[in-house]
Amino acid sequence: KQWYQRRVAITAGISEEKKKPKMKTKTVQNPLEVTSSKKGFTSKELQAAWERENAMISTDKLIKDRLMAKNTVEEYVYDMRDKLYSQLEKFISESAKEVYLSELSKTENWLYDEGENCQKQVYIDKLAELKKVGDRIMTRYNESEGRQGALNNLGSCLVHVRKVLDLIANKDEKYDHLSEEDVKTLIEKDAEFQQVFNDFCNKAASQKLHEDVQITVAGIN
């Protein structure tokens, strides 16, 4: 009997569940409006900003160029002063060396005093003034380094020509195609260049290292 009563109760509960109406849901979408309180730049404001940026770029470049020009002068002073006590020492007289060293020191002091914040062109002019003397010293050094090699090359060429002339004089068949006029011209040119070579050698021998050169490597070549 108890079992029967429980079965009836369960069946009744299921029937009641079936009788309950199902809940329906409805989705409503509302548009979301987003607004910004910040306005865009006007064309006038953009132009002003662009001009300010360009002005800053130009100012930065001027400062950079000015500092580079100043550093170039400073480096030249240090470099030349060191070289005057080493590789360039023989290529300037003692009196001229003292004067130039004094000028280099004055320039160094100027860089940290009146020349601390000059315009780029001022540094360019200062460097050019120092190089009027410095470049002449460097030219003497460079010419001295290359002079002997150039003379040796010219001397070797003249030796080769003399050997050819000796072969021609001994009737070497390799030169049978040369006419008498060709041989005469070759002999004259050999004598001419031999004289030039001797002149170069004499000037090179008398050349004082601290004086401006009498002959150049370009002239020998």
XYZ file of C-alpha atoms in Angstrom:
221
model
C 0.000 0.000 0.000
C 2.814 2.408 0.860
C 4.528 1.619 -2.364
C 1.330 2.379 -4.286
C 0.863 5.723 -2.499
C 4.428 6.831 -3.329
C 3.902 5.890 -6.991
C 0.725 7.931 -7.159
C 2.470 10.948 -5.573
C 5.378 10.797 -8.010
C 3.038 10.515 -10.984
C 1.013 13.467 -9.740
C 4.193 15.577 -9.350
C 5.310 14.797 -12.891
C 1.882 15.790 -14.170
C 2.069 19.084 -12.260
C 5.521 19.824 -13.814
C 4.135 19.228 -17.280
C 1.276 21.611 -16.621
C 3.643 24.534 -15.672
C 4.082 26.966 -18.594
C 7.721 27.447 -19.882
C 9.294 30.896 -19.327
C 10.207 32.721 -22.530
C 13.244 35.147 -22.712
C 13.602 38.109 -25.032
C 16.940 39.799 -25.897
C 16.846 43.556 -26.497
C 19.884 45.314 -28.064
C 20.307 49.013 -27.435
C 22.926 50.991 -29.472
C 25.843 52.335 -27.358
C 26.889 55.819 -28.268
C 30.542 56.764 -27.544
C 31.601 60.381 -27.624
C 35.041 62.013 -27.176
C 35.564 65.244 -25.335
C 38.866 65.968 -27.239
C 38.654 67.760 -30.553
C 41.108 67.265 -33.464
C 43.832 69.772 -34.414
C 42.986 72.522 -36.813
C 45.121 72.981 -39.917
C 46.614 76.099 -38.355
C 47.629 74.198 -35.226
C 49.145 71.380 -37.302
C 51.138 73.892 -39.354
C 52.439 75.571 -36.192
C 53.451 72.190 -34.727
C 55.239 71.247 -37.953
C 57.134 74.553 -37.969
C 58.176 74.093 -34.323
C 59.478 70.590 -35.070
C 61.475 71.800 -38.076
C 62.894 74.656 -36.030
C 64.076 72.208 -33.354
C 65.655 69.941 -35.998
C 67.469 72.908 -37.552
C 68.687 74.081 -34.158
C 69.967 70.596 -33.289
C 71.849 70.404 -36.600
C 73.430 73.815 -36.080
C 74.586 72.809 -32.614
C 75.959 69.489 -33.888
C 77.803 71.129 -36.799
C 79.236 73.810 -34.517
C 80.532 71.233 -32.032
C 82.030 69.115 -34.818
C 83.854 72.153 -36.225
C 85.149 73.019 -32.760
C 86.309 69.435 -32.138
C 88.119 69.422 -35.483
C 90.164 72.458 -34.425
C 90.920 70.884 -31.055
C 92.003 67.579 -32.618
C 94.228 69.396 -35.122
C 95.976 71.287 -32.315
C 96.714 68.088 -30.371
C 97.729 66.118 -33.476
C 100.108 68.744 -34.861
C 101.700 69.390 -31.486
C 102.445 65.681 -31.059
C 103.840 65.361 -34.595
C 106.105 68.378 -34.174
C 107.910 66.389 -31.500
C 108.057 63.218 -33.610
C 107.715 62.639 -37.351
C 107.560 66.317 -38.358
C 110.346 67.538 -36.091
C 112.953 67.664 -38.882
C 110.681 69.481 -41.300
C 110.475 72.824 -39.498
C 113.225 75.054 -38.156
C 113.580 75.474 -34.409
C 112.578 79.139 -34.513
C 109.525 78.456 -36.681
C 108.629 75.503 -34.489
C 108.562 77.668 -31.352
C 106.328 80.216 -33.043
C 103.946 77.569 -34.341
C 103.779 75.729 -31.018
C 102.921 79.024 -29.360
C 100.121 79.569 -31.873
C 98.773 76.083 -31.214
C 98.750 76.722 -27.466
C 96.990 80.060 -27.917
C 94.338 78.319 -30.008
C 93.863 75.633 -27.380
C 93.372 78.254 -24.658
C 91.016 80.216 -26.891
C 88.831 77.131 -27.395
C 88.115 76.994 -23.661
C 87.685 80.727 -23.251
C 86.467 83.150 -25.918
C 86.084 80.350 -28.444
C 83.873 78.163 -26.259
C 80.604 78.939 -28.060
C 81.457 80.462 -31.430
C 79.661 79.983 -34.708
C 80.740 77.150 -37.008
C 82.422 79.494 -39.507
C 84.673 80.935 -36.802
C 86.103 77.471 -36.133
C 86.494 76.811 -39.858
C 88.458 80.057 -40.256
C 90.606 79.260 -37.213
C 91.497 75.828 -38.630
C 92.336 77.300 -42.033
C 94.704 79.764 -40.356
C 96.552 76.981 -38.534
C 96.797 74.889 -41.703
C 98.606 77.640 -43.587
C 101.709 76.618 -41.665
C 100.790 73.016 -40.889
C 100.116 72.039 -44.503
C 103.501 73.336 -45.631
C 105.197 71.183 -42.979
C 103.170 68.138 -44.019
C 104.053 68.753 -47.678
C 107.766 68.728 -46.868
C 107.324 65.471 -44.975
C 105.266 63.754 -47.701
C 107.622 64.890 -50.455
C 110.612 63.616 -48.522
C 108.957 60.240 -48.053
C 108.218 59.803 -51.761
C 111.134 61.611 -53.405
C 113.742 58.856 -53.341
C 111.321 56.260 -54.642
C 110.368 58.509 -57.570
C 114.045 59.132 -58.400
C 114.762 55.411 -58.279
C 111.930 54.709 -60.710
C 113.146 57.365 -63.145
C 116.720 56.080 -62.852
C 115.578 52.525 -63.613
C 113.764 53.702 -66.728
C 116.886 55.491 -67.960
C 119.010 52.386 -67.339
C 116.576 50.359 -69.433
C 116.792 52.896 -72.271
C 120.594 52.774 -72.168
C 120.509 48.993 -72.456
C 118.235 49.267 -75.494
C 120.603 51.790 -77.095
C 123.516 49.426 -76.498
C 121.607 46.601 -78.207
C 120.802 48.874 -81.127
C 124.475 49.841 -81.400
C 125.363 46.123 -81.492
C 122.872 45.581 -84.348
C 120.439 43.466 -82.343
C 117.862 42.183 -84.846
C 114.973 42.917 -82.431
C 115.412 46.592 -83.296
C 115.976 46.292 -87.038
C 112.553 47.836 -87.632
C 113.727 51.173 -86.206
C 114.842 53.759 -88.714
C 117.949 55.876 -88.273
C 115.678 58.830 -87.458
C 113.960 56.791 -84.701
C 117.280 55.842 -83.170
C 118.513 59.434 -83.344
C 115.376 60.658 -81.549
C 115.786 57.987 -78.888
C 119.394 58.994 -78.264
C 118.438 62.680 -77.971
C 115.578 61.946 -75.561
C 117.844 59.747 -73.463
C 120.419 62.536 -73.152
C 117.665 65.045 -72.328
C 116.124 62.923 -69.579
C 119.541 62.003 -68.215
C 120.227 65.701 -67.755
C 116.873 66.183 -66.054
C 117.546 63.207 -63.799
C 120.943 64.580 -62.804
C 119.346 67.941 -62.048
C 116.716 66.281 -59.870
C 119.364 64.333 -57.989
C 121.427 67.473 -57.349
C 118.416 69.364 -56.034
C 117.360 66.426 -53.881
C 120.856 66.213 -52.408
C 120.864 69.904 -51.515
C 117.281 69.899 -50.235
C 117.028 70.860 -46.578
C 114.191 69.066 -44.834
C 112.891 72.172 -43.037
C 112.666 74.192 -46.272
C 109.995 74.122 -48.945
C 110.755 71.595 -51.672
C 112.621 72.475 -54.874
C 111.296 69.471 -56.784
C 108.094 67.515 -56.230
C 107.354 63.831 -56.586
C 104.707 64.716 -59.170
C 107.347 66.624 -61.153
C 109.709 63.639 -61.111
C 107.004 61.206 -62.144
